[in-house]
Short mmCIF file of C-alpha atoms in Angstrom, two decimals:
data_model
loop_
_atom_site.label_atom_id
_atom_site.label_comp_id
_atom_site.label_asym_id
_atom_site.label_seq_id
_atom_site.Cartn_x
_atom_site.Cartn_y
_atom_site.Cartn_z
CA UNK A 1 0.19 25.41 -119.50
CA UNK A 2 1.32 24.94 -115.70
CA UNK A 3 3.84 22.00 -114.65
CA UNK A 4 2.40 22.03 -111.24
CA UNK A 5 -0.63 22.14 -109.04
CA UNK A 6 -0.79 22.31 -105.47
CA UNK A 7 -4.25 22.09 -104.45
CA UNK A 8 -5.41 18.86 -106.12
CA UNK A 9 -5.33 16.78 -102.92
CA UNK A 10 -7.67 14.00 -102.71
CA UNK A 11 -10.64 13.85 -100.08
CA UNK A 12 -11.60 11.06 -98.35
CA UNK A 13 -14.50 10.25 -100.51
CA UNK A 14 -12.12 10.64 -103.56
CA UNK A 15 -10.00 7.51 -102.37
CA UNK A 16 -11.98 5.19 -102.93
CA UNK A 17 -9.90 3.05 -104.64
CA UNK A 18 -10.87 3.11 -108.06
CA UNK A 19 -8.12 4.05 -110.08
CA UNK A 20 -8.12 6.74 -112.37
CA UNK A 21 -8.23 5.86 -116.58
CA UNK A 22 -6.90 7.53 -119.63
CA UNK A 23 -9.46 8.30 -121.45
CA UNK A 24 -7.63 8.54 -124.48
CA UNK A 25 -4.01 8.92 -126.26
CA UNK A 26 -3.68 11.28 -128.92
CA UNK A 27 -1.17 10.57 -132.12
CA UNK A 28 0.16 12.84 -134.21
CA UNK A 29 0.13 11.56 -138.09
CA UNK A 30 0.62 13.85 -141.00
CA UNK A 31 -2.43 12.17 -143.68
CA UNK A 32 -5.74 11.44 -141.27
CA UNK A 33 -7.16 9.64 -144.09
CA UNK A 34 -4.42 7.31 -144.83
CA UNK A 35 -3.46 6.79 -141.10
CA UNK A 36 -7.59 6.13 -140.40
CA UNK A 37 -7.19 3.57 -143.38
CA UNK A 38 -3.92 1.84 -142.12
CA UNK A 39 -5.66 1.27 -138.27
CA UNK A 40 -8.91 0.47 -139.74
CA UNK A 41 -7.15 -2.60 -141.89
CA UNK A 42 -4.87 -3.46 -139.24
CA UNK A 43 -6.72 -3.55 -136.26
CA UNK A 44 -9.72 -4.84 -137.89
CA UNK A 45 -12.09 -1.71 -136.99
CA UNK A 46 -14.03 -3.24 -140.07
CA UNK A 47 -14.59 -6.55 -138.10
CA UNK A 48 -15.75 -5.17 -134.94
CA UNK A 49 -12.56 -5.43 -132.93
CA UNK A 50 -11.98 -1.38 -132.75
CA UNK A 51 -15.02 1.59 -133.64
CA UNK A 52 -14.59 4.54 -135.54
CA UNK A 53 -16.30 7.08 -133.13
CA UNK A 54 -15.81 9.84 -135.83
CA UNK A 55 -13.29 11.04 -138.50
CA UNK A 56 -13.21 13.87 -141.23
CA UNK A 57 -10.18 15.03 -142.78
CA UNK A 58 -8.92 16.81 -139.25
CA UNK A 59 -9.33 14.27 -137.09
CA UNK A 60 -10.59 10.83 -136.07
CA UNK A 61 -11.16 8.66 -132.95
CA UNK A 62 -10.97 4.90 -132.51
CA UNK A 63 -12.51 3.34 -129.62
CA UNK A 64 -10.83 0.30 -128.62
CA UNK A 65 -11.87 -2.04 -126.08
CA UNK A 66 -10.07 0.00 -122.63
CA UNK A 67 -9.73 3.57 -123.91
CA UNK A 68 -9.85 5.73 -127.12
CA UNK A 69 -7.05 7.09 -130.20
CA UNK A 70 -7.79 10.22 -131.34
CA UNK A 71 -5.58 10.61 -134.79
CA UNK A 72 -4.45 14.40 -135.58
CA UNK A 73 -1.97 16.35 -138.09
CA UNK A 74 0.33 17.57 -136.01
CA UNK A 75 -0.44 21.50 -135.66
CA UNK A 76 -3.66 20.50 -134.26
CA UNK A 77 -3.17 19.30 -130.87
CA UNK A 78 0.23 18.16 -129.74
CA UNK A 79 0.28 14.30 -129.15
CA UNK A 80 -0.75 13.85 -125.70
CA UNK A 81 -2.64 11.52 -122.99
CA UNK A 82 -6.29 12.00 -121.80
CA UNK A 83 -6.43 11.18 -117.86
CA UNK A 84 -9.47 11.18 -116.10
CA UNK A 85 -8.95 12.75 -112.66
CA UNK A 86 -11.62 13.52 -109.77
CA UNK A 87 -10.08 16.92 -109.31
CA UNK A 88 -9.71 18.11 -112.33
CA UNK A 89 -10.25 21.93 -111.83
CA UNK A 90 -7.36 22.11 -109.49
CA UNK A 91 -5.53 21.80 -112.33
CA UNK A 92 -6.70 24.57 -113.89
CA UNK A 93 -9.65 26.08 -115.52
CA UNK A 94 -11.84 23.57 -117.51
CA UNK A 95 -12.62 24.15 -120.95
CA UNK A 96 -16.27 21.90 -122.44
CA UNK A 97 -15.45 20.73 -125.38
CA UNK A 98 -18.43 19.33 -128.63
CA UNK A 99 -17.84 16.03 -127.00
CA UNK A 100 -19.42 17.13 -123.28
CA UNK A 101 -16.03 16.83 -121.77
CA UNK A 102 -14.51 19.15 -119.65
CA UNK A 103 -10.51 19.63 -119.32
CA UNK A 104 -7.62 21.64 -119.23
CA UNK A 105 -3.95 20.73 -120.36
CA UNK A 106 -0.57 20.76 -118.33
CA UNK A 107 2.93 19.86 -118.86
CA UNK A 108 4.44 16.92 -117.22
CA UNK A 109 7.84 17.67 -115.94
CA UNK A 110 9.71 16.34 -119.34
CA UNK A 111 7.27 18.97 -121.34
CA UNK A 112 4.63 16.25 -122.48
CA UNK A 113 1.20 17.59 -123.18
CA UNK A 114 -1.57 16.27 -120.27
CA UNK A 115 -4.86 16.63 -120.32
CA UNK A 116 -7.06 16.56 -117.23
CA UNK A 117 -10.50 15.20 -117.88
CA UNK A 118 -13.33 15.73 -114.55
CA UNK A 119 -15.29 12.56 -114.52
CA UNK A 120 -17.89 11.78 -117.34
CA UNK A 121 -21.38 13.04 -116.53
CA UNK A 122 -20.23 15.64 -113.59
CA UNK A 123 -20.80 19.32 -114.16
CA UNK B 1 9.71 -2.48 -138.60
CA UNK B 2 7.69 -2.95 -141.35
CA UNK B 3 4.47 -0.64 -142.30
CA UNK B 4 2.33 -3.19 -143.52
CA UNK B 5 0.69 -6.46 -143.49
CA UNK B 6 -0.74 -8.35 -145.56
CA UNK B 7 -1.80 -11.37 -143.82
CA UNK B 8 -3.63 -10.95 -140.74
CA UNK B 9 -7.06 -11.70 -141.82
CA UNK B 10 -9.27 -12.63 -139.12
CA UNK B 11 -10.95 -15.69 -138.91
CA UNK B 12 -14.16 -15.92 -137.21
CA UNK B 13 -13.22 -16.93 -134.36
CA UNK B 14 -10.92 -14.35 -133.83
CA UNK B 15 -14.41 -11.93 -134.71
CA UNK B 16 -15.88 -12.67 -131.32
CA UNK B 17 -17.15 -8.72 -131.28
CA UNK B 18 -14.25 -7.87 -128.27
CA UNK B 19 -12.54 -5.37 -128.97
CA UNK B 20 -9.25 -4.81 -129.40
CA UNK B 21 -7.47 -3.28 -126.32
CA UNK B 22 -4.29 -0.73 -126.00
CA UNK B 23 -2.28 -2.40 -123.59
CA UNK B 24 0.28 0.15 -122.69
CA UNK B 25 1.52 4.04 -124.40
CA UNK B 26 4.65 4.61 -123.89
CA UNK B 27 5.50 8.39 -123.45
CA UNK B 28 9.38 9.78 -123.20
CA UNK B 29 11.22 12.10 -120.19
CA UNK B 30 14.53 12.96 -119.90
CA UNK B 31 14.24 12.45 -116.36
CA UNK B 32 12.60 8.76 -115.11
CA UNK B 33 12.34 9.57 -111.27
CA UNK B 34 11.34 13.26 -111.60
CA UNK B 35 8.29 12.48 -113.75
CA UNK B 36 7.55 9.20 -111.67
CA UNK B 37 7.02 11.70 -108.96
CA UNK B 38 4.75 14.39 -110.69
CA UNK B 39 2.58 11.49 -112.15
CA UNK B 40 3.01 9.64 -108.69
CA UNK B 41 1.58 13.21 -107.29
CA UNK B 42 -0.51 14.11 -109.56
CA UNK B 43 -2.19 10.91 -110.20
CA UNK B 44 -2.14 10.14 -106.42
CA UNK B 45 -0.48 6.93 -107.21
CA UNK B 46 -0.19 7.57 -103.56
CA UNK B 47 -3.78 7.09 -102.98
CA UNK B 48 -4.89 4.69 -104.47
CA UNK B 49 -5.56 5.76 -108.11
CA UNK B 50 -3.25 4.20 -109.76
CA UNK B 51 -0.70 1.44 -109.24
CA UNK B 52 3.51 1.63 -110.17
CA UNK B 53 4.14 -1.60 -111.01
CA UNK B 54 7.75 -0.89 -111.27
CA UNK B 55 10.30 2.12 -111.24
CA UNK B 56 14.00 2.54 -112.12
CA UNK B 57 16.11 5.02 -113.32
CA UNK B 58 15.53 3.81 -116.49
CA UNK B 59 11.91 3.05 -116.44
CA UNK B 60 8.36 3.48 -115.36
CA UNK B 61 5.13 1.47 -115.31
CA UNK B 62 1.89 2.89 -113.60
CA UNK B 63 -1.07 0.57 -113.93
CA UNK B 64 -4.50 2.64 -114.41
CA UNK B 65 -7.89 1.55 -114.25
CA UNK B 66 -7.88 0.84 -117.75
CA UNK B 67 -4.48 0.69 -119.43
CA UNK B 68 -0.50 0.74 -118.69
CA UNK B 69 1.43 3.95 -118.87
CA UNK B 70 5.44 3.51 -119.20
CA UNK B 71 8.06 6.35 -119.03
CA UNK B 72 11.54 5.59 -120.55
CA UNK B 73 14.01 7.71 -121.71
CA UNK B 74 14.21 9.04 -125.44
CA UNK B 75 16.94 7.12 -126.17
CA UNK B 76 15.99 3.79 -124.98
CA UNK B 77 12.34 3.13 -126.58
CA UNK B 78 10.90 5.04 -128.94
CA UNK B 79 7.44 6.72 -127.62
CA UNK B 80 4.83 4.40 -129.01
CA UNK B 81 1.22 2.73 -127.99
CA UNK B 82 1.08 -1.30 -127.74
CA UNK B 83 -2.22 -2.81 -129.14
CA UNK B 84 -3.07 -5.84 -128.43
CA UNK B 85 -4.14 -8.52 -131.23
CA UNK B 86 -5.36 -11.86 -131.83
CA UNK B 87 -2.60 -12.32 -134.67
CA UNK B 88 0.19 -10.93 -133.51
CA UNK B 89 2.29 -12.82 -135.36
CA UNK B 90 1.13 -12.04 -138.71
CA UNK B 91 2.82 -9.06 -138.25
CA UNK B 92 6.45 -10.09 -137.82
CA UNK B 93 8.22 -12.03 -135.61
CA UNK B 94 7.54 -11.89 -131.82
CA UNK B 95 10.10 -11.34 -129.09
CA UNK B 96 9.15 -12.32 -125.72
CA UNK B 97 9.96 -9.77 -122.63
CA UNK B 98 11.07 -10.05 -119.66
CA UNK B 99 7.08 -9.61 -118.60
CA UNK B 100 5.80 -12.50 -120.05
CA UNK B 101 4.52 -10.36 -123.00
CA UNK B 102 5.19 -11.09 -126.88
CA UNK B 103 5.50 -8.83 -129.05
CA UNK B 104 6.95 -6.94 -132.29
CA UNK B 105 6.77 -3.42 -133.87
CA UNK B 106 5.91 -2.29 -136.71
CA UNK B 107 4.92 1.70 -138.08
CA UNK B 108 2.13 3.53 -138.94
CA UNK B 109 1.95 5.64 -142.34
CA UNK B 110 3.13 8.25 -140.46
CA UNK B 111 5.93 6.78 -138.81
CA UNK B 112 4.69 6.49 -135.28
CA UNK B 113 6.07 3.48 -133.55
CA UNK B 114 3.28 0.49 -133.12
CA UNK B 115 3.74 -2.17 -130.71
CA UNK B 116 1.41 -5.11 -131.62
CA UNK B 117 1.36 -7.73 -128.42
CA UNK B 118 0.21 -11.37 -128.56
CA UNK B 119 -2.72 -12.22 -126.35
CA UNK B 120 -1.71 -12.53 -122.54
CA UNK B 121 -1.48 -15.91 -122.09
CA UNK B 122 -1.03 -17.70 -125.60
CA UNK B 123 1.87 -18.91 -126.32
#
């Protein structure tokens, strides 16, 4: 996991003043089940305010109205954010994931977990 | 901060099929400015890709295209994700910021901090 990258400066045609989105925010929780069952009640995934993209006993992921929670125990995946970023190879190699995303993680300068998305549907 | 609630059924108007939206996640860093500038960098807040609605040395708000990201110190918030919902108040008692916002927090079943915000713009 770098800190830093140097070569992710923007072109021209990468201004164009759309900003980038988190795609999601990861939470650690210890139970999946009993966390999935607490958001479910409390955010009303059961009355179409929040989806339930998937969930097993490893994982699960909400989709809310802007962006997405992905729920893990905590030796999974550290908590971390999801950014979506034009140039996301210049931070580092990107790994595809089951999902069709592409990414690779960095640390922000406090130590958080980041991960760098490349834009939906590029290849 | 409570980790449960009984009473905030929705009624059907509040089941109007939007979905719930996360209006900020709130991440720590021991050092405010020093991360404002790696996500300023990074994130060519710079450019155009996202927005800092405000900075301090003791705080942080980037506007992306989607959602809010805030950086605080550990010792002044706890790291936590603010949902927004139609009945806030059924969850406790709301405190307004200095924002306009109203809020109050509550946990998960895992002890992760849960800010639950008030519609923008109800009172």
């Amino acid at each position: 996991m770098s800190t830093s990258s140097d070569s992710n400066s923007l072109s021209d045609a990468d201004s164009n003043g759309a900003l980038n989105e988190i795609h999601h925010v990861v939470i650690a929780v210890g139970n999946v089940s009993k966390a999935v069952e607490w958001y479910t009640k409390h955010f009303h995934c059961d009355h179409f305010r929040c989806d339930i993209e998937y969930h097993d006993e490893t994982r699960a992921l909400f989709v809310f109205g802007n962006t997405r929670l992905a729920l893990v125990p905590p030796k999974q995946h550290p908590p971390h954010i999801g950014f979506i970023h034009p140039q996301a190879e210049s931070f580092g190699e990107l790994k595809l994931h089951r999902d069709g995303t592409r990414s690779c993680y960095v640390a922000d300068p406090a130590g958080n977990a980041v991960e760098v998305l490349a834009l939906i549907g590029t290849s």
